[in-house]
XYZ file of C-alpha atoms in Angstrom:
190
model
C 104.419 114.427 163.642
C 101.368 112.625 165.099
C 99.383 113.367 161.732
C 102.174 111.181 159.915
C 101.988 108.597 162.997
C 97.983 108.847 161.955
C 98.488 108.691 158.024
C 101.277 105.556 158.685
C 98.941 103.924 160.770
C 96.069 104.488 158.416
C 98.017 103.220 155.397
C 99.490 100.081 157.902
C 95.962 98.898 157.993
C 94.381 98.989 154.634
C 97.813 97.805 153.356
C 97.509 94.598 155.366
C 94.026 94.486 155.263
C 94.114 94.456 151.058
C 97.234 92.591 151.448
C 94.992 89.651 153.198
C 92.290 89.912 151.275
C 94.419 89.635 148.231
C 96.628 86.909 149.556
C 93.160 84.936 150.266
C 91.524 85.329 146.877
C 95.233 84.623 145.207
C 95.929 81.349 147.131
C 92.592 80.263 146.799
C 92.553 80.914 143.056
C 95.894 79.176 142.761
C 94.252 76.113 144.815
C 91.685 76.201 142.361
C 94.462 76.695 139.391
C 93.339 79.619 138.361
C 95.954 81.723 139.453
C 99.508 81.772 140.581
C 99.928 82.433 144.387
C 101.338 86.380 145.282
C 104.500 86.903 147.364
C 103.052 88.727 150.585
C 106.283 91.010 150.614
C 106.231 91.870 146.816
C 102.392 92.842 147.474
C 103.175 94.937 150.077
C 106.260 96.921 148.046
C 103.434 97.126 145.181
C 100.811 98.516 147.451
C 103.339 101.095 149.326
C 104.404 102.243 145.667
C 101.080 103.118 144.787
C 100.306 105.277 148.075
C 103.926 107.303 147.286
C 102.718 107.821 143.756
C 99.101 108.900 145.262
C 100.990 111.105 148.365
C 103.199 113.211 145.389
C 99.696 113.812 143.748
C 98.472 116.044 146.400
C 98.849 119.764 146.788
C 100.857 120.896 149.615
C 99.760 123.585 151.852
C 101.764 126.666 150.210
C 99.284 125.853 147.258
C 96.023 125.776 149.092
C 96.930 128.665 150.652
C 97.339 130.564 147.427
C 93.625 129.992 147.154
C 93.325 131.145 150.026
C 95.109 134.435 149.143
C 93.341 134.477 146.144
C 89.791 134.415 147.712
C 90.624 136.492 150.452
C 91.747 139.272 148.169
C 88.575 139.318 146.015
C 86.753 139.232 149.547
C 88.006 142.858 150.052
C 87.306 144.573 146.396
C 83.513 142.699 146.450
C 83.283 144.643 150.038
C 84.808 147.696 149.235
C 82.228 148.234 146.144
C 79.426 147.211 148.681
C 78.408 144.023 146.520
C 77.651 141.870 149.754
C 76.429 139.054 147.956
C 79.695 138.183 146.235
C 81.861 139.135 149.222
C 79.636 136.347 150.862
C 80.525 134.219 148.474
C 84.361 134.840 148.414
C 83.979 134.501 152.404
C 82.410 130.938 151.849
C 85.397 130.436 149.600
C 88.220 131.299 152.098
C 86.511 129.061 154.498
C 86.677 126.168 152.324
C 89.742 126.637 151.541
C 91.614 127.236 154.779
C 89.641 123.980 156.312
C 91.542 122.263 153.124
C 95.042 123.930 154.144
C 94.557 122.285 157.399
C 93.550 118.768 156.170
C 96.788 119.043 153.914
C 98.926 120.028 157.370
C 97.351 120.036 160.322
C 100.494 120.630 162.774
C 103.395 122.187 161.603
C 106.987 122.499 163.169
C 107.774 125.865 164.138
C 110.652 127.598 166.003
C 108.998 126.889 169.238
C 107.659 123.482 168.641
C 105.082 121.566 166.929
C 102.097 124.277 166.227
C 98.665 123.291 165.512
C 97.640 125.055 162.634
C 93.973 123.428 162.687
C 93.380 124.603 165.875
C 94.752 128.331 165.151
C 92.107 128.134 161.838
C 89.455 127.102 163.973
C 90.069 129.881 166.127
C 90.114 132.046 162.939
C 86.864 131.006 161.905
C 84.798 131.284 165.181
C 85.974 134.868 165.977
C 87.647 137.011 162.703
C 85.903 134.761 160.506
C 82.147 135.295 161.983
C 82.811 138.772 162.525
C 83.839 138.922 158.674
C 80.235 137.152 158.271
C 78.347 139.246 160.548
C 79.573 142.701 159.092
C 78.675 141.199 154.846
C 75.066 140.429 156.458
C 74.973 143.554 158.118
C 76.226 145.188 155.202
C 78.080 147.101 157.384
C 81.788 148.640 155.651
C 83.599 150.049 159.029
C 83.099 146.776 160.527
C 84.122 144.456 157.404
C 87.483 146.881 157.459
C 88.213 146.466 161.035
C 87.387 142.719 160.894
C 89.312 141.922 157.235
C 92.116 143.535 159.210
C 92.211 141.664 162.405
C 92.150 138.293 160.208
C 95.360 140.032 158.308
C 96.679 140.331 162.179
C 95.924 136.578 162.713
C 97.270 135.097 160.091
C 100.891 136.967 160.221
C 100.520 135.703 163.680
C 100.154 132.133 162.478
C 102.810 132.903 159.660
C 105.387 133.925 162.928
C 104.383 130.762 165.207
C 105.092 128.443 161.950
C 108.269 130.503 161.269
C 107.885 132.067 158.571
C 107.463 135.860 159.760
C 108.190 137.357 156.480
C 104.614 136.008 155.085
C 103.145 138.898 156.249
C 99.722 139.927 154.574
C 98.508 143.409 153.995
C 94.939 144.577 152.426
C 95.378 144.148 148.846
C 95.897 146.988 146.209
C 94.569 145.335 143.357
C 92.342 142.270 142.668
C 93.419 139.163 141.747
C 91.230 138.672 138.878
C 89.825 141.155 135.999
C 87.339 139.198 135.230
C 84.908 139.661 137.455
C 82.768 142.523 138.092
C 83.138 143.288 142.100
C 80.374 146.317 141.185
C 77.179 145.204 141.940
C 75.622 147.968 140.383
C 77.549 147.955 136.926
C 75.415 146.683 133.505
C 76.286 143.225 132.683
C 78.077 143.042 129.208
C 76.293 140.303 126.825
């Protein structure tokens, strides 16, 4: 709720901030006879039709957090074949990517009230996150494993506090690509 206060607020402003600076440069064109003057009110339906039309042209969080799902799942098969450079990468990626989930949403309404999802991410990143780091630069398996599934743990928890318990994640059987080669040590094709 506050983010749409914020985004309202936001949009408020440059609306009647373009609105004045277009109704000056209008009126004094029309002084001039160069141009006819603008009705403020017809301005301000133009501008607010252009922000809808800008709004519906942005992914909502269900998408984002298919890349998300996507990353996170090709995070576990570059681990699993021990190619730590590329599970460092897909790590980078799922960062990224759940830092854009919250931008989309950053407080969602949940059975118990408003829940703030950018806090719970932020939490995700300084603890499973970082341990998800430190275990790729350790090259260490036992500990990626334990840590890829305590960030499973925390995001079903963040799935239940947002209501929607039957989003429940689970270390993946297959990768979501074929194209890439999680093996480090396999020949490249040419």
């Amino acid at each position: 709720m506050r983010f749409k206060i914020v985004i309202a607020a936001l949009v408020a402003v440059a609306v009647v901030t373009d609105v004045g600076v277009t109704l000056s440069t209008r009126r004094a064109e029309a002084v001039e006879g160069k141009a006819p003057a603008v009705d403020p009110a017809a301005a301000i339906a133009q501008l607010q039709a252009r922000v809808n039309e800008l709004e519906g042209r942005v992914p909502d969080q269900a998408i984002v957090m298919t890349h998300v799902a996507y990353h996170f799942t090709n995070l576990w098969f570059a681990a699993r074949q021990h190619n730590w450079p590329l599970a460092d990468f897909y790590l980078g990626e799922v960062r990224k990517d759940l830092k854009w989930a919250v931008r989309v949403r950053p407080v969602r309404e949940g059975p118990a009230g408003e829940v703030n999802v950018k806090g719970i991410a932020e939490a995700v990143d300084n603890t499973e996150f970082s341990k998800l780091a430190q275990a790729i630069q350790e090259r260490r398996s036992e500990a990626f494993v334990r840590a890829y599934d305590e960030t499973l743990a925390a995001c079903s928890a963040c799935h239940q506090a947002i209501g929607k318990p039957y989003l429940r994640p689970q270390r993946p059987t297959s990768p979501e690509v074929h194209v890439i080669q999680f093996d480090q040590a396999a020949k490249r094709a040419r």
